[in-house]
Coordinates of C-alpha atoms in Angstrom, one line a residue:
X642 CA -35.7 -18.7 2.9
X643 CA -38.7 -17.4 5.0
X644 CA -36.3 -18.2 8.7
X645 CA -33.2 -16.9 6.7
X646 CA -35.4 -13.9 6.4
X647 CA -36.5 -13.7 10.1
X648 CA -33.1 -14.3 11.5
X649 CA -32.2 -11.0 9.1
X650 CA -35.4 -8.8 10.2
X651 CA -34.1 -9.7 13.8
X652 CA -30.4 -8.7 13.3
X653 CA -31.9 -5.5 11.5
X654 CA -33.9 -4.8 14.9
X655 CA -31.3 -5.6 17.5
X656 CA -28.9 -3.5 15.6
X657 CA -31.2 -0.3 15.6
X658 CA -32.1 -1.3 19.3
X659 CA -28.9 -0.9 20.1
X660 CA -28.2 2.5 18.6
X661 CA -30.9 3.5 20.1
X662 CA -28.9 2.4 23.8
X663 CA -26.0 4.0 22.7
X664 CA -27.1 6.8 21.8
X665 CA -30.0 7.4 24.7
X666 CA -32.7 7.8 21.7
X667 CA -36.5 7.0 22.5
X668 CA -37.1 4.6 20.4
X669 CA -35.5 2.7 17.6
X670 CA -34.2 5.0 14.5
X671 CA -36.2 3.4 11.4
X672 CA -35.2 6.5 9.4
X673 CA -31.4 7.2 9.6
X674 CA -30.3 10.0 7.4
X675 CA -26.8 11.7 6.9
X676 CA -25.4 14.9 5.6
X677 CA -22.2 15.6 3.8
X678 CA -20.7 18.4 2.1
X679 CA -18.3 18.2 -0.6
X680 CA -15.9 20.8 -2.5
X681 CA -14.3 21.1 -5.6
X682 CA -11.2 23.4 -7.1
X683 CA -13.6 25.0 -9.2
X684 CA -15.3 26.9 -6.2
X685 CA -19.1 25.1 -6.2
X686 CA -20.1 23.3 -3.4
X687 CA -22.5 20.6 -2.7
X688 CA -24.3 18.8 -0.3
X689 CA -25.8 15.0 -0.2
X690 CA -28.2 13.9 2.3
X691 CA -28.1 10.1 2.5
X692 CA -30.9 7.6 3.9
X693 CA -31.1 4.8 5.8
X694 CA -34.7 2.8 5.9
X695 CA -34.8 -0.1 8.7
X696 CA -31.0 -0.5 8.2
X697 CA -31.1 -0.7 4.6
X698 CA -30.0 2.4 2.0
X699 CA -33.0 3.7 0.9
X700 CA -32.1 5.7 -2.5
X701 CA -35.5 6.9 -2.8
X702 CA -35.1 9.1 0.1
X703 CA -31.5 10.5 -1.0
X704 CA -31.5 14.2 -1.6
X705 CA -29.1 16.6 -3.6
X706 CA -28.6 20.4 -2.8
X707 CA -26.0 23.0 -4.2
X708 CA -24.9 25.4 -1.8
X709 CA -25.8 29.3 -2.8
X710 CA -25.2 31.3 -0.4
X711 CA -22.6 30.0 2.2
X712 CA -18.9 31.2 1.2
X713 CA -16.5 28.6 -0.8
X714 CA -14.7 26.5 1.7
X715 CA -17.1 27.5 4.9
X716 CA -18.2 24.0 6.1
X717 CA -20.1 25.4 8.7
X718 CA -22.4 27.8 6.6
X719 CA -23.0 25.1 4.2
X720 CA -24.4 22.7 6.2
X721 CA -26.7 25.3 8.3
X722 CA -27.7 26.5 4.9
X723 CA -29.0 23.4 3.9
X724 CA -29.7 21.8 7.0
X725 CA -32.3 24.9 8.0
X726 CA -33.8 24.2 3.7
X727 CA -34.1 20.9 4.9
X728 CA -36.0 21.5 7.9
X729 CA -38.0 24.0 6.6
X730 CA -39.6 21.5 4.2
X731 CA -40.2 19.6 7.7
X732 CA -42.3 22.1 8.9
X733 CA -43.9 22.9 6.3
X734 CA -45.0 19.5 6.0
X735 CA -44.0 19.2 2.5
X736 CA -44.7 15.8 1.0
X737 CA -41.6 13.2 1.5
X738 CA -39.6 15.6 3.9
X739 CA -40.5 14.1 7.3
X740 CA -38.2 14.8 9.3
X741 CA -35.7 11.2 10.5
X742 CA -35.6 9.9 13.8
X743 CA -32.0 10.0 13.5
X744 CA -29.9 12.9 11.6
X745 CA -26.1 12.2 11.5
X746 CA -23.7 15.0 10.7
X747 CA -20.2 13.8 8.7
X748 CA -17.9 15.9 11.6
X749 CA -17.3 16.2 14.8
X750 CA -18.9 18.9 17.7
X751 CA -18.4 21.7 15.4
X752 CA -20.8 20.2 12.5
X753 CA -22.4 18.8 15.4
X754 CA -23.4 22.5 17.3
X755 CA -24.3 24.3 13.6
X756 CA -26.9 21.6 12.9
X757 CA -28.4 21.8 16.2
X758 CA -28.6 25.7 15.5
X759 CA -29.8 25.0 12.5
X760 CA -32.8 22.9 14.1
X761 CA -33.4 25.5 16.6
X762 CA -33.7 28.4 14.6
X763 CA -36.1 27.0 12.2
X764 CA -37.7 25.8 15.2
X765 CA -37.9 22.2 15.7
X766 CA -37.8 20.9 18.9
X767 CA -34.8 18.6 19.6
X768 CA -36.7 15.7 20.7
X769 CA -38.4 15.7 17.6
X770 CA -34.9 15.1 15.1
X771 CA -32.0 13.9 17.9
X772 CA -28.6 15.1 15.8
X773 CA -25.3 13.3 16.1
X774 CA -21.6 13.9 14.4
X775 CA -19.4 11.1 13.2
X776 CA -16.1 11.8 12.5
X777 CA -13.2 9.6 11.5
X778 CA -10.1 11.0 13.7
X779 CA -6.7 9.9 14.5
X780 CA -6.2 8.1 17.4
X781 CA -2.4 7.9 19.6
X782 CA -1.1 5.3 22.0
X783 CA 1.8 6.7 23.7
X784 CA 4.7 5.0 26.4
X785 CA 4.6 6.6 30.0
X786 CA 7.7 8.4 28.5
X787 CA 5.4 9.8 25.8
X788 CA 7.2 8.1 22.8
X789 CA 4.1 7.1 20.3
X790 CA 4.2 3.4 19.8
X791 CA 0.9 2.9 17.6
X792 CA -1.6 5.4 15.4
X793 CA -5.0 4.4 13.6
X794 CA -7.8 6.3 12.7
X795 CA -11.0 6.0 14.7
X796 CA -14.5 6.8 13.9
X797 CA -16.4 8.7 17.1
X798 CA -19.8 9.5 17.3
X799 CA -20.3 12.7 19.0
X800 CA -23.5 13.9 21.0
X801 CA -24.9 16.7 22.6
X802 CA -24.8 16.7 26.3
X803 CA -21.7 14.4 26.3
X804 CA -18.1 14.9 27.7
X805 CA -16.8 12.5 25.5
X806 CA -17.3 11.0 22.2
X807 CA -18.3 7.3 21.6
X808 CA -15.8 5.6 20.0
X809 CA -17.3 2.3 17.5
X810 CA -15.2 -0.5 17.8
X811 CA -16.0 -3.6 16.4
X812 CA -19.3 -4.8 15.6
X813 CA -20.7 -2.4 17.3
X814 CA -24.3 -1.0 15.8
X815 CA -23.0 2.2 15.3
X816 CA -21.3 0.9 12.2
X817 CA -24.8 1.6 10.6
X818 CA -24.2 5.1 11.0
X819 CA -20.7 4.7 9.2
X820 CA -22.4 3.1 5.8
X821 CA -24.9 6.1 5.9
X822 CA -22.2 8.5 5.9
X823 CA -20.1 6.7 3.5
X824 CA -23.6 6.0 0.9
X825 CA -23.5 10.2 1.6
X826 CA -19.6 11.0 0.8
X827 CA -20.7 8.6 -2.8
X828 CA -23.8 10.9 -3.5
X829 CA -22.3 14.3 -2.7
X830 CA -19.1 12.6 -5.0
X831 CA -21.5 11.7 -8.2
X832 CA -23.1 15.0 -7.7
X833 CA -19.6 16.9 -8.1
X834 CA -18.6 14.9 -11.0
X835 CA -21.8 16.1 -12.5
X836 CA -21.2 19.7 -11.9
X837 CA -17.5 19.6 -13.1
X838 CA -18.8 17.7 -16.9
X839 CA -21.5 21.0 -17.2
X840 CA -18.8 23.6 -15.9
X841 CA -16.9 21.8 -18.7
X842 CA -19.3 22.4 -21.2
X843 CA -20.2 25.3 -20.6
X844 CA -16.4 26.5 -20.6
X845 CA -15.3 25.4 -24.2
X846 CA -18.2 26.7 -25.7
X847 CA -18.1 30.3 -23.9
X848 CA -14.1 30.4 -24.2
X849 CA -15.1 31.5 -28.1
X850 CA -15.7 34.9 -28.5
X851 CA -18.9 36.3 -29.4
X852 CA -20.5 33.1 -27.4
X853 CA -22.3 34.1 -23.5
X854 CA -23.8 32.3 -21.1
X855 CA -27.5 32.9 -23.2
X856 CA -26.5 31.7 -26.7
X857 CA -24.3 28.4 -25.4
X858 CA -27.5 27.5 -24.2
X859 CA -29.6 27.6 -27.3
X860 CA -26.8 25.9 -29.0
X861 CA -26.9 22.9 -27.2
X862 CA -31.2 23.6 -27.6
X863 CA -31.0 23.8 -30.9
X864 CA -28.4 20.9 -32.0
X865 CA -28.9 18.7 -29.2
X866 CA -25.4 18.1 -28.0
X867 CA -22.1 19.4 -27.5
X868 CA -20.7 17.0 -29.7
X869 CA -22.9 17.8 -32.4
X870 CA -21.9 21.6 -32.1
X871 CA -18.4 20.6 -32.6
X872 CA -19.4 18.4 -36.3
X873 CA -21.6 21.1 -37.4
X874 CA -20.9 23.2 -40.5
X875 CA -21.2 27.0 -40.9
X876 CA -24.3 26.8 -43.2
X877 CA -26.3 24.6 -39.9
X878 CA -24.6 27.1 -37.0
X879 CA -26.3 30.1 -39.3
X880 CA -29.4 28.5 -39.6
X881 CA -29.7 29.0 -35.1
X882 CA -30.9 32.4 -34.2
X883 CA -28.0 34.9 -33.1
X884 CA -25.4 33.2 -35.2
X885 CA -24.5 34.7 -38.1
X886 CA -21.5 33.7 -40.8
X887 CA -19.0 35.1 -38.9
X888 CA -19.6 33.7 -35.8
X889 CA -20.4 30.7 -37.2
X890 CA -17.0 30.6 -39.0
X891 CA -15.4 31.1 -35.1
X892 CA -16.9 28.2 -34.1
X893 CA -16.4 25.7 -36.4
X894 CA -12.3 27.2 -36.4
X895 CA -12.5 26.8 -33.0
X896 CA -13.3 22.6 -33.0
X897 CA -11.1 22.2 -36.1
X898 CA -8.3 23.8 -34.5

């Protein structure tokens, strides 16, 4: 057990040894964390930030963010939105935000240049948080007559300073960065669910009139579940403050129905 143990805490360091080749860092990335931001239909968007800890998903360090000011659909100003609330919290040396020796955005140079802007203006140096993109992108082989005889999709590491992107291939240690990103797309995805069940919620109760935003909420205070909202008889509904018989007959008409 102890040398199947040793041979793994080897492979761990000679795969972050080599991204750190690859990818010209410093030193070794112990602290590998990735961004991605996620949409739904419903016009709320989110953001995960995934972590890696000496090649291995470190949950702990996972963090969760809904976007609030950046425009639905605007990729770019979510991720400097809260890429620069990330940072911040870096520099202000807030407990548990230090910053990683690796940050990997889920896109190509475009993600890539906001998140270095995003660095900058908060004012970290760049040595101190090196930045990378990964992006999964289609990739062509075409005859001398320009007749396309194979497609696949490749994941490329892109990085500042760089003509050309990286492809992985393989088993190359770059694949770490692919499980971070994909242990990110899974966070920002359980966060979304979450977010549609409340805006679900929070629809069927305010879609009865005479019901805002303030009295859903004491409802679900005051009787502890959705569900039992829906069971409840006039007599209980009247005995929350703000509902009177009236109402109280609306709602219980509106779950029978």
């Amino acid at each position: 057990t102890l040398e199947t143990r040793r041979r793994s805490a080897e492979d761990v360091e000679a795969q972050l040894e080599g991204i750190a080749l690859k990818l010209g860092l410093p030193a070794p990335p112990r602290r590998i964390e990735c961004i991605d931001i996620a949409h739904h239909n419903q016009g709320r968007a989110v953001a995960a930030i995934s972590v890696i800890t000496d090649g291995k998903p470190d949950s702990s360090g996972s963090r969760s963010f809904t976007i609030k000011t950046a425009k639905t659909g605007d990729d770019y100003g979510g991720m400097y939105e809260v890429l620069s609330r990330r940072f911040r919290r870096a520099k202000q040396a807030e407990t548990n935000w230090e910053l990683p020796d690796l940050l990997v955005v889920d896109g190509g140079r475009g993600q890539l240049e906001v998140a270095r802007a995003a660095r900058q203006d908060v004012g970290i140096a760049a040595g101190d948080c090196p930045i990378v993109g990964l992006a999964k992108e289609r990739a062509e082989r075409r005859t001398s007559k320009g007749e396309l005889t194979k497609e696949a999709t490749i994941e490329r590491v892109y990085k500042a300073g760089r003509v050309n992107p990286i492809s992985i291939r393989g088993t190359s240690p770059l694949l770490l960065l692919c499980h971070a990103r994909d242990e990110a797309h899974r966070l920002a995805g359980k966060l979304l669910a979450k977010h549609r069940k409340a805006r679900s919620l929070h629809s069927e109760l305010e879609s009865i009139p005479g019901v805002g935003p303030r009295l859903r909420r004491t409802l679900l205070k005051e009787m502890g579940s959705l569900k039992a909202v829906k069971e409840a008889e006039v007599e209980d509904l009247m005995q929350i403050k703000g509902v009177g018989r009236s109402l109280a007959e609306k709602i219980t008409d509106h779950f029978r129905a």
